[in-house]
């Protein structure tokens, strides 16, 4: 909702669940802003909530489909035990973390990190283009170093997750690094649009 996280759908569903059974296990797999799961528990008096953010990549569903290691955090010990059994029955491997907030933060952090990586590649491509140096050769040369992986610069960062999630993380402290990545992507997309005309 503008630059503010809109969690209304999750709150609406949680409200409906609480009217059916307050002791139900609520598994939140959507990416949420920090503190959302605990606010839901408090507002609707739900005692069993886990956050196990969804991970999926349509580009390689066999390796990166639903059944892959996922971060798992729980509201309390009871939620942890019941939620863990639920995901084990689904054969989804878990990286258990010590709090539900840590699970929330890890998801927005991993997607924001990916956004920043792509935005860097886009910015570097614009710099290379300006200097008349082939971006692909620069990328290939840099990627020979063991701890460097410059990504491809395609048509800008799209989809539902990355552009939204970096804003969730940015909204906490208004980070200049994250803002710069968002702006770099917007400039890159504008440049790509002009190229196509």
Short mmCIF file of N, CA, C and O in Angstrom, two decimals, residues 53-128:
data_model
loop_
_atom_site.label_atom_id
_atom_site.label_comp_id
_atom_site.label_asym_id
_atom_site.label_seq_id
_atom_site.Cartn_x
_atom_site.Cartn_y
_atom_site.Cartn_z
N UNK A 53 8.09 -19.30 5.75
CA UNK A 53 7.94 -18.62 4.46
C UNK A 53 8.15 -19.55 3.27
O UNK A 53 9.07 -20.35 3.24
N UNK A 54 7.27 -19.38 2.33
CA UNK A 54 7.26 -20.16 1.10
C UNK A 54 8.51 -19.86 0.27
O UNK A 54 8.93 -18.71 0.18
N UNK A 55 9.08 -20.90 -0.30
CA UNK A 55 10.19 -20.75 -1.24
C UNK A 55 9.84 -21.57 -2.47
O UNK A 55 9.50 -22.74 -2.36
N UNK A 56 9.95 -20.96 -3.63
CA UNK A 56 9.63 -21.66 -4.86
C UNK A 56 10.24 -20.91 -6.03
O UNK A 56 10.21 -19.68 -6.06
N UNK A 57 10.79 -21.64 -6.98
CA UNK A 57 11.29 -21.02 -8.19
C UNK A 57 10.77 -21.80 -9.39
O UNK A 57 11.11 -22.96 -9.60
N UNK A 58 9.91 -21.15 -10.16
CA UNK A 58 9.28 -21.80 -11.30
C UNK A 58 10.30 -22.19 -12.37
O UNK A 58 10.05 -23.11 -13.16
N UNK A 59 11.45 -21.52 -12.39
CA UNK A 59 12.49 -21.83 -13.37
C UNK A 59 13.08 -23.22 -13.22
O UNK A 59 13.63 -23.77 -14.17
N UNK A 60 13.01 -23.81 -12.04
CA UNK A 60 13.54 -25.15 -11.80
C UNK A 60 12.74 -25.79 -10.66
O UNK A 60 13.25 -25.98 -9.56
N UNK A 61 11.47 -26.14 -10.92
CA UNK A 61 10.62 -26.66 -9.85
C UNK A 61 11.10 -28.00 -9.28
O UNK A 61 10.82 -28.30 -8.13
N UNK A 62 11.84 -28.78 -10.07
CA UNK A 62 12.32 -30.07 -9.55
C UNK A 62 13.29 -29.85 -8.39
O UNK A 62 13.23 -30.54 -7.38
N UNK A 63 14.19 -28.87 -8.53
CA UNK A 63 15.17 -28.60 -7.46
C UNK A 63 14.72 -27.52 -6.50
O UNK A 63 15.12 -27.52 -5.34
N UNK A 64 13.92 -26.57 -6.97
CA UNK A 64 13.55 -25.42 -6.15
C UNK A 64 12.04 -25.27 -6.03
O UNK A 64 11.53 -24.17 -5.97
N UNK A 65 11.34 -26.39 -5.98
CA UNK A 65 9.89 -26.36 -5.81
C UNK A 65 9.53 -26.23 -4.34
O UNK A 65 10.32 -25.75 -3.52
N UNK A 66 8.37 -26.68 -3.98
CA UNK A 66 7.86 -26.53 -2.62
C UNK A 66 8.68 -27.32 -1.60
O UNK A 66 8.91 -26.87 -0.49
N UNK A 67 9.14 -28.51 -2.00
CA UNK A 67 9.89 -29.36 -1.07
C UNK A 67 11.37 -28.99 -1.12
O UNK A 67 12.16 -29.54 -1.87
N UNK A 68 11.73 -28.01 -0.31
CA UNK A 68 13.12 -27.57 -0.15
C UNK A 68 13.23 -26.99 1.25
O UNK A 68 12.22 -26.75 1.91
N UNK A 69 14.45 -26.80 1.71
CA UNK A 69 14.65 -26.29 3.06
C UNK A 69 13.99 -24.93 3.20
O UNK A 69 14.18 -24.04 2.37
N UNK A 70 13.20 -24.80 4.27
CA UNK A 70 12.52 -23.54 4.55
C UNK A 70 12.78 -23.12 5.99
O UNK A 70 12.93 -23.95 6.87
N UNK A 71 12.84 -21.82 6.19
CA UNK A 71 13.05 -21.26 7.53
C UNK A 71 11.75 -21.45 8.31
O UNK A 71 10.65 -21.26 7.78
N UNK A 72 11.87 -21.80 9.59
CA UNK A 72 10.71 -22.12 10.42
C UNK A 72 10.87 -21.48 11.80
O UNK A 72 11.81 -21.77 12.52
N UNK A 73 9.95 -20.59 12.12
CA UNK A 73 9.94 -19.96 13.44
C UNK A 73 8.55 -20.10 14.05
O UNK A 73 7.56 -20.18 13.32
N UNK A 74 8.48 -20.10 15.37
CA UNK A 74 7.20 -20.33 16.04
C UNK A 74 6.95 -19.29 17.13
O UNK A 74 7.89 -18.73 17.70
N UNK A 75 5.69 -19.09 17.40
CA UNK A 75 5.25 -18.15 18.43
C UNK A 75 5.69 -18.60 19.82
O UNK A 75 6.08 -17.79 20.66
N UNK A 76 5.63 -19.91 20.08
CA UNK A 76 5.95 -20.47 21.39
C UNK A 76 6.32 -21.95 21.21
O UNK A 76 6.30 -22.47 20.09
N UNK A 77 6.65 -22.60 22.30
CA UNK A 77 7.10 -23.99 22.25
C UNK A 77 6.02 -24.93 21.72
O UNK A 77 6.29 -25.83 20.93
N UNK A 78 4.79 -24.73 22.16
CA UNK A 78 3.67 -25.56 21.71
C UNK A 78 3.51 -25.43 20.19
O UNK A 78 3.39 -26.43 19.47
N UNK A 79 3.52 -24.20 19.69
CA UNK A 79 3.42 -23.97 18.24
C UNK A 79 4.57 -24.65 17.51
O UNK A 79 4.38 -25.26 16.45
N UNK A 80 5.76 -24.55 18.10
CA UNK A 80 6.95 -25.14 17.48
C UNK A 80 6.80 -26.64 17.30
O UNK A 80 7.04 -27.18 16.22
N UNK A 81 6.40 -27.32 18.36
CA UNK A 81 6.28 -28.78 18.29
C UNK A 81 5.21 -29.23 17.31
O UNK A 81 5.44 -30.12 16.50
N UNK A 82 4.04 -28.63 17.38
CA UNK A 82 2.94 -29.02 16.49
C UNK A 82 3.26 -28.65 15.04
O UNK A 82 3.04 -29.43 14.12
N UNK A 83 3.81 -27.44 14.84
CA UNK A 83 4.16 -27.00 13.49
C UNK A 83 5.25 -27.85 12.87
O UNK A 83 5.20 -28.19 11.69
N UNK A 84 6.24 -28.20 13.67
CA UNK A 84 7.33 -29.03 13.17
C UNK A 84 6.81 -30.39 12.69
O UNK A 84 7.17 -30.87 11.62
N UNK A 85 5.92 -30.99 13.49
CA UNK A 85 5.32 -32.28 13.08
C UNK A 85 4.53 -32.13 11.78
O UNK A 85 4.59 -32.99 10.90
N UNK A 86 3.81 -31.02 11.65
CA UNK A 86 3.02 -30.77 10.43
C UNK A 86 3.93 -30.75 9.20
O UNK A 86 3.67 -31.41 8.20
N UNK A 87 5.02 -29.98 9.26
CA UNK A 87 5.91 -29.86 8.10
C UNK A 87 6.70 -31.13 7.86
O UNK A 87 6.99 -31.47 6.70
N UNK A 88 7.04 -31.86 8.91
CA UNK A 88 7.73 -33.14 8.72
C UNK A 88 6.84 -34.12 7.96
O UNK A 88 7.33 -34.87 7.12
N UNK A 89 5.53 -34.11 8.25
CA UNK A 89 4.60 -34.98 7.52
C UNK A 89 4.54 -34.61 6.04
O UNK A 89 4.29 -35.46 5.19
N UNK A 90 4.77 -33.35 5.73
CA UNK A 90 4.78 -32.90 4.33
C UNK A 90 6.14 -33.14 3.68
O UNK A 90 6.34 -32.82 2.52
N UNK A 91 7.10 -33.65 4.48
CA UNK A 91 8.47 -33.92 4.02
C UNK A 91 9.20 -32.65 3.55
O UNK A 91 10.00 -32.67 2.62
N UNK A 92 8.91 -31.54 4.23
CA UNK A 92 9.58 -30.28 3.94
C UNK A 92 10.69 -30.09 4.96
O UNK A 92 10.41 -29.99 6.16
N UNK A 93 11.96 -30.07 4.52
CA UNK A 93 13.05 -29.87 5.46
C UNK A 93 13.03 -28.45 6.04
O UNK A 93 12.73 -27.50 5.33
N UNK A 94 13.34 -28.34 7.32
CA UNK A 94 13.25 -27.06 8.02
C UNK A 94 14.59 -26.59 8.55
O UNK A 94 15.39 -27.38 9.04
N UNK A 95 14.80 -25.30 8.48
CA UNK A 95 15.89 -24.63 9.20
C UNK A 95 15.19 -23.92 10.35
O UNK A 95 14.56 -22.88 10.19
N UNK A 96 15.23 -24.54 11.53
CA UNK A 96 14.52 -24.00 12.69
C UNK A 96 15.29 -22.82 13.26
O UNK A 96 16.50 -22.88 13.42
N UNK A 97 14.57 -21.73 13.53
CA UNK A 97 15.16 -20.55 14.13
C UNK A 97 14.49 -20.29 15.48
O UNK A 97 13.45 -20.87 15.79
N UNK A 98 15.08 -19.42 16.26
CA UNK A 98 14.69 -19.29 17.67
C UNK A 98 13.48 -18.41 17.93
O UNK A 98 13.00 -18.37 19.06
N UNK A 99 12.99 -17.70 16.91
CA UNK A 99 11.79 -16.88 17.14
C UNK A 99 11.03 -16.69 15.85
O UNK A 99 11.58 -16.83 14.75
N UNK A 100 9.78 -16.34 15.98
CA UNK A 100 8.95 -16.10 14.80
C UNK A 100 9.40 -14.85 14.07
O UNK A 100 9.37 -14.78 12.84
N UNK A 101 9.90 -13.86 14.83
CA UNK A 101 10.42 -12.64 14.21
C UNK A 101 11.66 -12.91 13.36
O UNK A 101 11.85 -12.30 12.32
N UNK A 102 12.49 -13.83 13.82
CA UNK A 102 13.68 -14.19 13.05
C UNK A 102 13.27 -14.80 11.71
O UNK A 102 13.87 -14.49 10.67
N UNK A 103 12.24 -15.63 11.70
CA UNK A 103 11.75 -16.21 10.44
C UNK A 103 11.22 -15.11 9.53
O UNK A 103 11.48 -15.11 8.32
N UNK A 104 10.47 -14.17 10.11
CA UNK A 104 9.95 -13.05 9.30
C UNK A 104 11.10 -12.26 8.68
O UNK A 104 11.08 -11.94 7.49
N UNK A 105 12.09 -11.92 9.49
CA UNK A 105 13.21 -11.11 9.02
C UNK A 105 14.03 -11.85 7.97
O UNK A 105 14.47 -11.25 6.97
N UNK A 106 14.23 -13.15 8.15
CA UNK A 106 15.07 -13.89 7.20
C UNK A 106 14.47 -13.87 5.80
O UNK A 106 15.20 -13.76 4.82
N UNK A 107 13.15 -13.96 5.70
CA UNK A 107 12.53 -13.98 4.37
C UNK A 107 12.67 -12.63 3.66
O UNK A 107 13.05 -12.59 2.49
N UNK A 108 12.38 -11.54 4.36
CA UNK A 108 12.52 -10.24 3.69
C UNK A 108 13.99 -9.93 3.42
O UNK A 108 14.31 -9.29 2.43
N UNK A 109 14.88 -10.42 4.28
CA UNK A 109 16.32 -10.19 4.07
C UNK A 109 16.82 -10.95 2.85
O UNK A 109 17.57 -10.39 2.04
N UNK A 110 16.42 -12.21 2.70
CA UNK A 110 16.93 -12.99 1.56
C UNK A 110 16.42 -12.41 0.23
O UNK A 110 17.17 -12.33 -0.74
N UNK A 111 15.17 -11.97 0.20
CA UNK A 111 14.64 -11.39 -1.04
C UNK A 111 15.24 -10.01 -1.31
O UNK A 111 15.48 -9.64 -2.46
N UNK A 112 15.50 -9.25 -0.26
CA UNK A 112 16.13 -7.94 -0.42
C UNK A 112 17.57 -8.09 -0.90
O UNK A 112 18.04 -7.31 -1.74
N UNK A 113 18.26 -9.07 -0.37
CA UNK A 113 19.64 -9.35 -0.79
C UNK A 113 19.68 -9.65 -2.29
O UNK A 113 20.51 -9.12 -3.03
N UNK A 114 18.73 -10.46 -2.75
CA UNK A 114 18.66 -10.81 -4.17
C UNK A 114 18.38 -9.56 -5.00
O UNK A 114 18.96 -9.36 -6.07
N UNK A 115 17.48 -8.71 -4.51
CA UNK A 115 17.16 -7.47 -5.21
C UNK A 115 18.42 -6.61 -5.37
O UNK A 115 18.70 -6.10 -6.46
N UNK A 116 19.17 -6.46 -4.29
CA UNK A 116 20.38 -5.64 -4.32
C UNK A 116 21.40 -6.22 -5.30
O UNK A 116 22.03 -5.48 -6.06
N UNK A 117 21.53 -7.55 -5.32
CA UNK A 117 22.46 -8.18 -6.27
C UNK A 117 22.08 -7.86 -7.71
O UNK A 117 22.94 -7.53 -8.53
N UNK A 118 20.80 -7.97 -8.02
CA UNK A 118 20.35 -7.71 -9.39
C UNK A 118 20.51 -6.24 -9.73
O UNK A 118 20.96 -5.87 -10.82
N UNK A 119 20.14 -5.36 -8.78
CA UNK A 119 20.27 -3.91 -9.01
C UNK A 119 21.73 -3.53 -9.26
O UNK A 119 22.01 -2.66 -10.09
N UNK A 120 22.66 -4.19 -8.56
CA UNK A 120 24.08 -3.91 -8.80
C UNK A 120 24.45 -4.28 -10.23
O UNK A 120 25.14 -3.51 -10.93
N UNK A 121 23.99 -5.44 -10.69
CA UNK A 121 24.30 -5.87 -12.06
C UNK A 121 23.71 -4.88 -13.07
O UNK A 121 24.37 -4.52 -14.06
N UNK A 122 22.49 -4.42 -12.81
CA UNK A 122 21.86 -3.45 -13.71
C UNK A 122 22.66 -2.14 -13.75
O UNK A 122 22.91 -1.59 -14.82
N UNK A 123 23.06 -1.67 -12.58
CA UNK A 123 23.82 -0.42 -12.50
C UNK A 123 25.17 -0.57 -13.20
O UNK A 123 25.61 0.31 -13.95
N UNK A 124 25.83 -1.71 -12.97
CA UNK A 124 27.11 -1.96 -13.61
C UNK A 124 26.97 -2.01 -15.12
O UNK A 124 27.80 -1.48 -15.86
N UNK A 125 25.88 -2.61 -15.59
CA UNK A 125 25.65 -2.67 -17.05
C UNK A 125 25.49 -1.26 -17.61
O UNK A 125 26.05 -0.95 -18.67
N UNK A 126 24.76 -0.39 -16.93
CA UNK A 126 24.60 0.99 -17.41
C UNK A 126 25.95 1.72 -17.43
O UNK A 126 26.23 2.48 -18.37
N UNK A 127 26.77 1.48 -16.42
CA UNK A 127 28.11 2.10 -16.37
C UNK A 127 28.96 1.59 -17.53
O UNK A 127 29.62 2.36 -18.23
N UNK A 128 28.93 0.27 -17.75
CA UNK A 128 29.71 -0.32 -18.85
C UNK A 128 29.23 0.24 -20.19
O UNK A 128 30.05 0.60 -21.04
#
